[in-house]
JSON list of C-alpha atoms in Angstrom, two decimals:
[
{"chain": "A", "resi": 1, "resn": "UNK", "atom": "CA", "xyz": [18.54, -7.20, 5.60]},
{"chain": "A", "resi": 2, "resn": "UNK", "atom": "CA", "xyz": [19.49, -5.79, 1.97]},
{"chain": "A", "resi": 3, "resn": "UNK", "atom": "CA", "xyz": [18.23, -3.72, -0.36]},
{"chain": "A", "resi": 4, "resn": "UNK", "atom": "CA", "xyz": [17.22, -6.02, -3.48]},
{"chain": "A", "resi": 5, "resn": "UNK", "atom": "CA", "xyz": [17.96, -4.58, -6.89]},
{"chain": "A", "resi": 6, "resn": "UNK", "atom": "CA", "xyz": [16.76, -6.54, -9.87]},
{"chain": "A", "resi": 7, "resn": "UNK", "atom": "CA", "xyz": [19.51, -8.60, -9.83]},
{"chain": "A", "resi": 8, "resn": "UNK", "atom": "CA", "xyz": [19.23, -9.90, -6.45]},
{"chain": "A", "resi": 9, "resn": "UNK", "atom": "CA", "xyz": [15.37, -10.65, -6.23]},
{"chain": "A", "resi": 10, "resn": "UNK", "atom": "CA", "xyz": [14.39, -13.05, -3.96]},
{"chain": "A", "resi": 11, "resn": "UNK", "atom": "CA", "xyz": [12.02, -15.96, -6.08]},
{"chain": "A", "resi": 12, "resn": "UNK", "atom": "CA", "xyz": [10.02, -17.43, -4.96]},
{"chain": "A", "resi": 13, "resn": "UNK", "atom": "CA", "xyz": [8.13, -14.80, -3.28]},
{"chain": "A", "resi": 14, "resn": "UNK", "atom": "CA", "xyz": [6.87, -15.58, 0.24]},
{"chain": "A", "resi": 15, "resn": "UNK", "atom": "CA", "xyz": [3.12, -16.73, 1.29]},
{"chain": "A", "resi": 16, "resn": "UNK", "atom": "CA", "xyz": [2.06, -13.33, 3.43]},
{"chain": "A", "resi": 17, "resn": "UNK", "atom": "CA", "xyz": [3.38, -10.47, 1.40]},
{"chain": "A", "resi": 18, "resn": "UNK", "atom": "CA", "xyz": [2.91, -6.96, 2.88]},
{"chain": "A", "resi": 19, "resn": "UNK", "atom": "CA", "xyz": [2.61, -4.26, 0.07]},
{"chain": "A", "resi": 20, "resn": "UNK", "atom": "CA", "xyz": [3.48, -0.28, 1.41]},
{"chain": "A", "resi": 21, "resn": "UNK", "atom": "CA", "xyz": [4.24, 3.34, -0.43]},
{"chain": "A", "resi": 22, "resn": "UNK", "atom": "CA", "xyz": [2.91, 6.13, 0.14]},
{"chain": "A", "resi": 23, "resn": "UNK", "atom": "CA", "xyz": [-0.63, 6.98, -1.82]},
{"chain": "A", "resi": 24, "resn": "UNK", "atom": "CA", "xyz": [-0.42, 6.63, -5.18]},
{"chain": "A", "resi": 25, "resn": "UNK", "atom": "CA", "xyz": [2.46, 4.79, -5.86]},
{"chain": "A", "resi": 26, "resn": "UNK", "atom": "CA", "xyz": [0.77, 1.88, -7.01]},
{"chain": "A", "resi": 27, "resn": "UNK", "atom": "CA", "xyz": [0.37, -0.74, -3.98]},
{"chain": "A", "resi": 28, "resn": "UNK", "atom": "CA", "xyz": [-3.83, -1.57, -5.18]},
{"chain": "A", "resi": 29, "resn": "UNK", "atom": "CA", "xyz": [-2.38, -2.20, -8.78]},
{"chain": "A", "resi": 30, "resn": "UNK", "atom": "CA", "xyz": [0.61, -4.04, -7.40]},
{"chain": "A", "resi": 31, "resn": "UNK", "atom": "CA", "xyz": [-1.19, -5.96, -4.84]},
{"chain": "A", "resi": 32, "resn": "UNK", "atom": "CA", "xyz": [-4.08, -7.02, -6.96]},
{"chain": "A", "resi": 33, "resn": "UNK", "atom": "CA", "xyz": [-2.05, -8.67, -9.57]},
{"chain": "A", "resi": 34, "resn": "UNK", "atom": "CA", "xyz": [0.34, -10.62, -7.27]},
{"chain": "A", "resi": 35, "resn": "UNK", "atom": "CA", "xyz": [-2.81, -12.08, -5.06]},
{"chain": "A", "resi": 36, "resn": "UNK", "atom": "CA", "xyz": [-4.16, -12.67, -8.50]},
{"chain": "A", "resi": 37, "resn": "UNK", "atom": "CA", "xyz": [-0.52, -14.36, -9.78]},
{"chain": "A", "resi": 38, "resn": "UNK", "atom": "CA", "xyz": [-0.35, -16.46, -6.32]},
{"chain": "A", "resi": 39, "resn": "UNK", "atom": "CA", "xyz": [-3.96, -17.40, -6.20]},
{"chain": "A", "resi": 40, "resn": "UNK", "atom": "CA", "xyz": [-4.60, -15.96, -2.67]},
{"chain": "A", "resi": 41, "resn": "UNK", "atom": "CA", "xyz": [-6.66, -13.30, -1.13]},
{"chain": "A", "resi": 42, "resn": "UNK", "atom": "CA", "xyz": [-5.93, -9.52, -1.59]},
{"chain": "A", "resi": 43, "resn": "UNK", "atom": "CA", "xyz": [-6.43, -7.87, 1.90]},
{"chain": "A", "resi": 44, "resn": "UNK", "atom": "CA", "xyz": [-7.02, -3.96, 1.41]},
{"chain": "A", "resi": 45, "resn": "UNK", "atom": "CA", "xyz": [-6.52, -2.05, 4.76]},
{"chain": "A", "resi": 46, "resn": "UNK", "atom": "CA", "xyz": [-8.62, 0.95, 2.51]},
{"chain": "A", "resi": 47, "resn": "UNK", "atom": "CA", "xyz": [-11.84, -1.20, 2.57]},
{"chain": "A", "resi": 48, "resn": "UNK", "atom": "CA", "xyz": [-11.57, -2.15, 5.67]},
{"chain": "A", "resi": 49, "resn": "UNK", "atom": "CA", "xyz": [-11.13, 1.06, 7.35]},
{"chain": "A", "resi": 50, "resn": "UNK", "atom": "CA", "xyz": [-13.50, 2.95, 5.38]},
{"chain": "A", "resi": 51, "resn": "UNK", "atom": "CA", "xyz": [-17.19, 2.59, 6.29]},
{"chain": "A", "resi": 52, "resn": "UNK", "atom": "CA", "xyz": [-19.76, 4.19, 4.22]},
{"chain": "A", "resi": 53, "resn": "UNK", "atom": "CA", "xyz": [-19.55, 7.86, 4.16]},
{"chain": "A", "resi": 54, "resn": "UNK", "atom": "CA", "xyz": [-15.96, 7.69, 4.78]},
{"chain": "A", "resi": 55, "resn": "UNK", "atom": "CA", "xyz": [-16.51, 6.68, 8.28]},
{"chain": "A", "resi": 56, "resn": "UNK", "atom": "CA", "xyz": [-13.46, 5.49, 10.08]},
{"chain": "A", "resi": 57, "resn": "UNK", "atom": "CA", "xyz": [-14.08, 2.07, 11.80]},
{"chain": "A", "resi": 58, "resn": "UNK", "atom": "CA", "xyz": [-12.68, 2.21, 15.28]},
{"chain": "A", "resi": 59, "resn": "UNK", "atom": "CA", "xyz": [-9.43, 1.66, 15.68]},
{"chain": "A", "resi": 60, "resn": "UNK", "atom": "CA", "xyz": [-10.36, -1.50, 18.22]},
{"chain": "A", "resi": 61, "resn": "UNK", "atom": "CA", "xyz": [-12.69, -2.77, 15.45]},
{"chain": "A", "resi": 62, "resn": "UNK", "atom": "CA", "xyz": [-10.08, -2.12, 12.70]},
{"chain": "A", "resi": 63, "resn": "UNK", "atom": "CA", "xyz": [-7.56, -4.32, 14.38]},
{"chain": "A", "resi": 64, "resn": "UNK", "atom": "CA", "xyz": [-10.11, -7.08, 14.88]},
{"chain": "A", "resi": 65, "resn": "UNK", "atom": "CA", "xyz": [-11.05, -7.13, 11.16]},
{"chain": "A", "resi": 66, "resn": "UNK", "atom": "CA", "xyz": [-7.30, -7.15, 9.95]},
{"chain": "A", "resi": 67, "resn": "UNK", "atom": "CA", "xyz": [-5.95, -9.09, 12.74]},
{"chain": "A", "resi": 68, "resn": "UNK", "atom": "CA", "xyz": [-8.90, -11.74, 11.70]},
{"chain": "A", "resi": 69, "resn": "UNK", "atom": "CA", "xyz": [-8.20, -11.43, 7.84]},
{"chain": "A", "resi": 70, "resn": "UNK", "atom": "CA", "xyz": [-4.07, -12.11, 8.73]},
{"chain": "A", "resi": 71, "resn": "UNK", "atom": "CA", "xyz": [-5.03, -15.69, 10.36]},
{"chain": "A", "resi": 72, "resn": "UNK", "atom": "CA", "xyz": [-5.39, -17.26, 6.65]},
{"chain": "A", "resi": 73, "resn": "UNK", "atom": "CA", "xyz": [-2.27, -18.73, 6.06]},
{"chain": "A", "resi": 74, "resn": "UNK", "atom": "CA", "xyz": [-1.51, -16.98, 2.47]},
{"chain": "A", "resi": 75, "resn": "UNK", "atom": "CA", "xyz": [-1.92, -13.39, 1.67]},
{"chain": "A", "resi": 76, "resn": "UNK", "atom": "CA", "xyz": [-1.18, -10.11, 0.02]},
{"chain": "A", "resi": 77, "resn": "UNK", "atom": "CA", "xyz": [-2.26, -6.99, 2.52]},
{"chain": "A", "resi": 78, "resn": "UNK", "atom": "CA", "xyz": [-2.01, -3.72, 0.96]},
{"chain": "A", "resi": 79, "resn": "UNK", "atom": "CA", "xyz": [-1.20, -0.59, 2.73]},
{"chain": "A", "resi": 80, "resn": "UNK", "atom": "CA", "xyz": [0.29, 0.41, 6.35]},
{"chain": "A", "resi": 81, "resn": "UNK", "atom": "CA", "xyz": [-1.91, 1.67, 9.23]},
{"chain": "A", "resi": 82, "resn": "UNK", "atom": "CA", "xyz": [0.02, 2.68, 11.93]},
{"chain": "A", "resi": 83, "resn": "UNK", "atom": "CA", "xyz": [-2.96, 0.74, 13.72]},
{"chain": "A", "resi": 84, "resn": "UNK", "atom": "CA", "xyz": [-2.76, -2.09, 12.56]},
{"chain": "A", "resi": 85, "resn": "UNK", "atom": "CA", "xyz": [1.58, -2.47, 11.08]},
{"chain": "A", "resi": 86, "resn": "UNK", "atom": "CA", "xyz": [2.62, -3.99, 14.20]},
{"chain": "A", "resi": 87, "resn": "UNK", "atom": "CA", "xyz": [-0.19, -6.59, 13.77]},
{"chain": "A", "resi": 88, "resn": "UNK", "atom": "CA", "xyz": [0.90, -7.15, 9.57]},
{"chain": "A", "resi": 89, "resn": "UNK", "atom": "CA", "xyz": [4.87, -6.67, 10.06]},
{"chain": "A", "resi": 90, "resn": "UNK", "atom": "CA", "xyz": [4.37, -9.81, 12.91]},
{"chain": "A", "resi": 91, "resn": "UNK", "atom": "CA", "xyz": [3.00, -12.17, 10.24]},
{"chain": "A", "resi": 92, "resn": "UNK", "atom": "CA", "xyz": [4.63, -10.63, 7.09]},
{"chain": "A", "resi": 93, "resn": "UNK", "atom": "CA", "xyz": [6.95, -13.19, 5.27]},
{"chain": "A", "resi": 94, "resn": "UNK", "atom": "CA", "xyz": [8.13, -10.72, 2.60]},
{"chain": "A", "resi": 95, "resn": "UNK", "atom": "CA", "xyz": [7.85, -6.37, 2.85]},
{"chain": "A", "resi": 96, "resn": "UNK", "atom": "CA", "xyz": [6.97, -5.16, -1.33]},
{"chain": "A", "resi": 97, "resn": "UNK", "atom": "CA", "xyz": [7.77, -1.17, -0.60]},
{"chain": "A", "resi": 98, "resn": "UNK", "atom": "CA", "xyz": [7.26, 1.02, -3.58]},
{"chain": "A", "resi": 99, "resn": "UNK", "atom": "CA", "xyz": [9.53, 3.59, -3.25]},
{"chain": "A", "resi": 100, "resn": "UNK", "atom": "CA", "xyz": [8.59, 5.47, -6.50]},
{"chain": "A", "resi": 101, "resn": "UNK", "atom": "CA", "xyz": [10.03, 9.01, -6.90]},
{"chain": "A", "resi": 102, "resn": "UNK", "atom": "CA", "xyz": [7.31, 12.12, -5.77]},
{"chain": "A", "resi": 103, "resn": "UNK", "atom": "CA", "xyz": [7.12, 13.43, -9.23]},
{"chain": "A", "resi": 104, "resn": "UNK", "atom": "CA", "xyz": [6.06, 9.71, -10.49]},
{"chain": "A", "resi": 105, "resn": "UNK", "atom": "CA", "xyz": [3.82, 9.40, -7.40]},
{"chain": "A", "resi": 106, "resn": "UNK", "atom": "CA", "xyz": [1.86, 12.57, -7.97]},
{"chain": "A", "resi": 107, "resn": "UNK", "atom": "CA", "xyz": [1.25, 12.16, -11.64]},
{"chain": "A", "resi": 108, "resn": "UNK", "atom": "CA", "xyz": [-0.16, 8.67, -10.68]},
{"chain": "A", "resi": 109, "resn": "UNK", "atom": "CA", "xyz": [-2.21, 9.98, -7.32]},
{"chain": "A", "resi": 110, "resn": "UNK", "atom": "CA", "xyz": [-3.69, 13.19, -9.31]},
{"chain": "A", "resi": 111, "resn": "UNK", "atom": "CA", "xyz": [-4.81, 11.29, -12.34]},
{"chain": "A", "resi": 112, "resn": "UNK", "atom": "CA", "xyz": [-6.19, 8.20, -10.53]},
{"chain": "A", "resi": 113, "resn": "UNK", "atom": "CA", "xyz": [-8.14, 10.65, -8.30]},
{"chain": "A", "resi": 114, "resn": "UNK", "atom": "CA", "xyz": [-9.82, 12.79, -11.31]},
{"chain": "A", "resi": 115, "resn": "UNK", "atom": "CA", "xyz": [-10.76, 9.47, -13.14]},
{"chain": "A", "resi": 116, "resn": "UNK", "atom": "CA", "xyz": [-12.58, 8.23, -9.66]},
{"chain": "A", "resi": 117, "resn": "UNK", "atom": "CA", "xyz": [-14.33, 11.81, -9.47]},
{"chain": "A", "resi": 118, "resn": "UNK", "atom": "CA", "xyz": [-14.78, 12.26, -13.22]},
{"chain": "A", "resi": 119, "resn": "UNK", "atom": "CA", "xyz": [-16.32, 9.08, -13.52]},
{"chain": "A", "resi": 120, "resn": "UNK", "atom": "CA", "xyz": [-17.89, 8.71, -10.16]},
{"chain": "A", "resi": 121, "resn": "UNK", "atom": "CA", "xyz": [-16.59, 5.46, -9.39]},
{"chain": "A", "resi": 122, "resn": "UNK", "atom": "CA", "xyz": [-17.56, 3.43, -6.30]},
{"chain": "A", "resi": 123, "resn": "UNK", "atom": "CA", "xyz": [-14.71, 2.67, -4.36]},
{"chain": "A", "resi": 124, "resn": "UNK", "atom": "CA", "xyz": [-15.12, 0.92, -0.43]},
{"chain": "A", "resi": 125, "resn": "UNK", "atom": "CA", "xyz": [-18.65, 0.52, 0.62]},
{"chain": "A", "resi": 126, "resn": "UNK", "atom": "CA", "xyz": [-20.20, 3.08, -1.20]},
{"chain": "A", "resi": 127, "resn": "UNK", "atom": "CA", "xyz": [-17.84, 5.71, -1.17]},
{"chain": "A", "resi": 128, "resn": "UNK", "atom": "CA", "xyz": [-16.85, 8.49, -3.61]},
{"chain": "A", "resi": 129, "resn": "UNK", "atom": "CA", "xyz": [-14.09, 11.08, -4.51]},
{"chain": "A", "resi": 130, "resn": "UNK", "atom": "CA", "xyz": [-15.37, 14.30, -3.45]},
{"chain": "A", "resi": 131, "resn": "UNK", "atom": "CA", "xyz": [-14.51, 17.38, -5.13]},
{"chain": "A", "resi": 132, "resn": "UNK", "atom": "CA", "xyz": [-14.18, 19.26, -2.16]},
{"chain": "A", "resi": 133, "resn": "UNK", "atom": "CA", "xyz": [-11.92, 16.82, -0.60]},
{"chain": "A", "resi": 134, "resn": "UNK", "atom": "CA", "xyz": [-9.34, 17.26, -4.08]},
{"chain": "A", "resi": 135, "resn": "UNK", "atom": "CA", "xyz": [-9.40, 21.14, -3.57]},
{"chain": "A", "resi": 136, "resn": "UNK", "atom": "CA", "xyz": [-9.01, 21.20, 0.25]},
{"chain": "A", "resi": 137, "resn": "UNK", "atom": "CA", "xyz": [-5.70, 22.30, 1.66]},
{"chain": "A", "resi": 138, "resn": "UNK", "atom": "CA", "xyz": [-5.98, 19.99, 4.42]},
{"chain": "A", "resi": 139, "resn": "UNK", "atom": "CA", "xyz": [-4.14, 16.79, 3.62]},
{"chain": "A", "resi": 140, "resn": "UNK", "atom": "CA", "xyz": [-6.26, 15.04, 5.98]},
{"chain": "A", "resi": 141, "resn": "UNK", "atom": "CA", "xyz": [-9.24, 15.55, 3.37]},
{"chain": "A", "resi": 142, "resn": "UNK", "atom": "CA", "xyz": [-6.89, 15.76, 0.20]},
{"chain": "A", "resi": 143, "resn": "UNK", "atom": "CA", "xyz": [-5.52, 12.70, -1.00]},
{"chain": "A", "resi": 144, "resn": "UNK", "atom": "CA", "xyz": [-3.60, 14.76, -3.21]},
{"chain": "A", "resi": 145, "resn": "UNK", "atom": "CA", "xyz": [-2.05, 17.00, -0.88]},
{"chain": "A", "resi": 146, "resn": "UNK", "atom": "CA", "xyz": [-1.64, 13.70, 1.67]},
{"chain": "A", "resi": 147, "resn": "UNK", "atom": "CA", "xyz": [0.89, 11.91, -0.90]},
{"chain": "A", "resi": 148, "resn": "UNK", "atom": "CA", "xyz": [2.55, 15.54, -1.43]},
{"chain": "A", "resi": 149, "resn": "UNK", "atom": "CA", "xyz": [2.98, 15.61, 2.34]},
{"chain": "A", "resi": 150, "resn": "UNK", "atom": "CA", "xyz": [3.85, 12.23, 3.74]},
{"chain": "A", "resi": 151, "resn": "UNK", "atom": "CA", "xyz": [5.78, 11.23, 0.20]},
{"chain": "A", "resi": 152, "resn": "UNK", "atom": "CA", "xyz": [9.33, 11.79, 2.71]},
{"chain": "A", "resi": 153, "resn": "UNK", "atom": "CA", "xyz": [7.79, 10.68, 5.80]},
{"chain": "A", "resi": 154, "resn": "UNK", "atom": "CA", "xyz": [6.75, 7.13, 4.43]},
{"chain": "A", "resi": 155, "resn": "UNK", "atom": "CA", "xyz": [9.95, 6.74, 2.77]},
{"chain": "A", "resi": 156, "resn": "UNK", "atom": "CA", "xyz": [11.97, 7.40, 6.37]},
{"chain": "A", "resi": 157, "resn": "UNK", "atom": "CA", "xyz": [9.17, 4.79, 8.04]},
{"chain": "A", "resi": 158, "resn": "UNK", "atom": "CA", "xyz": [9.84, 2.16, 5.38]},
{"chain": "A", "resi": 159, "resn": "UNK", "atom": "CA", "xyz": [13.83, 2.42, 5.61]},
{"chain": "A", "resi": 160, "resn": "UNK", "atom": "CA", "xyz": [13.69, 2.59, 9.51]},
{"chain": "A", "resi": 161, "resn": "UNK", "atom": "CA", "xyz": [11.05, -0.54, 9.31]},
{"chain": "A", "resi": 162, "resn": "UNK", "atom": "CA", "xyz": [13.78, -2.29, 7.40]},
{"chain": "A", "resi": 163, "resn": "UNK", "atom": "CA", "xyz": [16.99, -1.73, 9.16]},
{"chain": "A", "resi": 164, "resn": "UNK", "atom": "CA", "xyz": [15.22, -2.39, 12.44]},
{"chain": "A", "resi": 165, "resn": "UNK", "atom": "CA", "xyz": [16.85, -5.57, 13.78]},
{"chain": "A", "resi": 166, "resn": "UNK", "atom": "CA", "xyz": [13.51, -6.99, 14.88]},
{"chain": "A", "resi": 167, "resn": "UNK", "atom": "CA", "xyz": [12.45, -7.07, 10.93]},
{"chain": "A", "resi": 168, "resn": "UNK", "atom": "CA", "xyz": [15.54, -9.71, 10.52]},
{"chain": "A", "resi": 169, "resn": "UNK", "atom": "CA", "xyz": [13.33, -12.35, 9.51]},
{"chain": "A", "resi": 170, "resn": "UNK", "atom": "CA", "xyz": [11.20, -10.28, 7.13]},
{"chain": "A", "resi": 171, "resn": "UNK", "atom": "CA", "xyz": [12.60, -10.20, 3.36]},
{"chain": "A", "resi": 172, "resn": "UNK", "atom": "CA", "xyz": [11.91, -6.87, 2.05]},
{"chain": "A", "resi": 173, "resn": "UNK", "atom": "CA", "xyz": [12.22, -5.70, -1.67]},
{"chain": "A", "resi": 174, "resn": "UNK", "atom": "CA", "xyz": [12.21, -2.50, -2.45]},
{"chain": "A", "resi": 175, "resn": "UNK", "atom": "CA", "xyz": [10.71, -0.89, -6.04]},
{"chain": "A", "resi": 176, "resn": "UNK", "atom": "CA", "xyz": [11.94, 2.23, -7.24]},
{"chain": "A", "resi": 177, "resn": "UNK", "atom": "CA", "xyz": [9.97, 2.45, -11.00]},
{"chain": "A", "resi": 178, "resn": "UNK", "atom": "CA", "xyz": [7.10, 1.17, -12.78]},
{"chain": "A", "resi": 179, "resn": "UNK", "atom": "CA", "xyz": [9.62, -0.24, -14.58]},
{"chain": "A", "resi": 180, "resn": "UNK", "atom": "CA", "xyz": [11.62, -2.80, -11.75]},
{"chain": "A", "resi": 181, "resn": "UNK", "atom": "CA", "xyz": [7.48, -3.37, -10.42]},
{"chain": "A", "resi": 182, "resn": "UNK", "atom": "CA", "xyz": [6.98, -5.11, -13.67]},
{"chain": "A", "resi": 183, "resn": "UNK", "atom": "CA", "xyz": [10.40, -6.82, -13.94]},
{"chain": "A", "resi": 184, "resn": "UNK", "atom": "CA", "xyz": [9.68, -8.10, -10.42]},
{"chain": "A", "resi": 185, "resn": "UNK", "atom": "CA", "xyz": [6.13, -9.63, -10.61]},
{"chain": "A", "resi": 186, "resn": "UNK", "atom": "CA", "xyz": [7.45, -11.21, -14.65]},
{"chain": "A", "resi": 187, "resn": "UNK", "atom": "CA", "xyz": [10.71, -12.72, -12.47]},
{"chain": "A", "resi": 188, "resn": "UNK", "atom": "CA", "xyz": [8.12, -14.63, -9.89]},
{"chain": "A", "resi": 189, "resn": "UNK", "atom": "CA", "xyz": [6.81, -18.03, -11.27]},
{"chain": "A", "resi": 190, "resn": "UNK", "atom": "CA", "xyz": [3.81, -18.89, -12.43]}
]
């Protein structure tokens, strides 16, 4: 398995297409063009997980819905649940991992999450920012704080998911700027 640099992109890209990074870096923005570019569905693990009132589904439940949503034979799937990556790394074609640099990352978490409270947007069924979640010092309830946090952790997960032998079959490219993102998805056929 290599690294791919701009120069070594794989095209075309593959039919099930498994988008990670930590929060923020970009993988709804990412994901929704490319299912958009390849005409097939966008599967976000956020919607699914998140009942109304920020409700986790069950994790028995969750695997169900995305283990249901992975039999279609083309797809882009946003986002990796420790729940449910075993089940999405099994039928994954092709690994997208933004690996944007922290300082990039925050900028992009912190502003995305004051435009969703400032302008109360709707986000999975029903839900809202809350302002008490964006000044909490818990990461579990701060987005913010969660992408400050795990920013190294994901980045260790996604390099260990690719070196591991049993990935072999799995091409994975990895984006380190807004910059190669854009190169990448104008490099992929129309």
């Amino acid at each position: 398995m290599q690294d791919h640099t701009p120069d070594t992109w794989p095209t075309p890209v593959g039919q099930r297409i498994s988008i990670v990074g930590c929060s923020g870096s970009g993988k709804t923005h990412l994901a929704r063009r490319l299912a958009a570019r390849l005409g097939c569905p966008h599967i976000e693990l956020d919607a699914i997980f998140h009942q109304p009132g920020w409700q986790p589904l069950p994790r028995a439940e969750f695997r169900a819905r995305v283990e249901a949503a992975l039999q279609a034979p083309r797809w882009v799937v946003e986002g990796a649940y420790s729940a449910v990556r075993p089940l999405t790394l099994s039928r994954a074609d092709t690994v997208v991992w933004l690996d944007l640099p922290r300082p990039v990352v925050m900028r992009q978490v912190i502003t995305r999450t004051l435009g969703r409270l400032l302008l109360r947007k709707t986000l999975w069924n029903g839900n809202r920012e809350r302002l008490r979640n964006l000044l909490s010092l818990d990461p579990g309830r701060s987005i913010i704080l969660w992408a400050w946090t795990r920013h190294a952790i994901y980045r260790e997960r996604f390099a260990a998911e690719q070196r591991d032998p049993a990935n072999a079959g799995i091409r994975f490219i990895r984006l380190e700027s807004r910059a190669e993102l854009d190169a990448w998805l104008d490099s992929l056929p129309r």
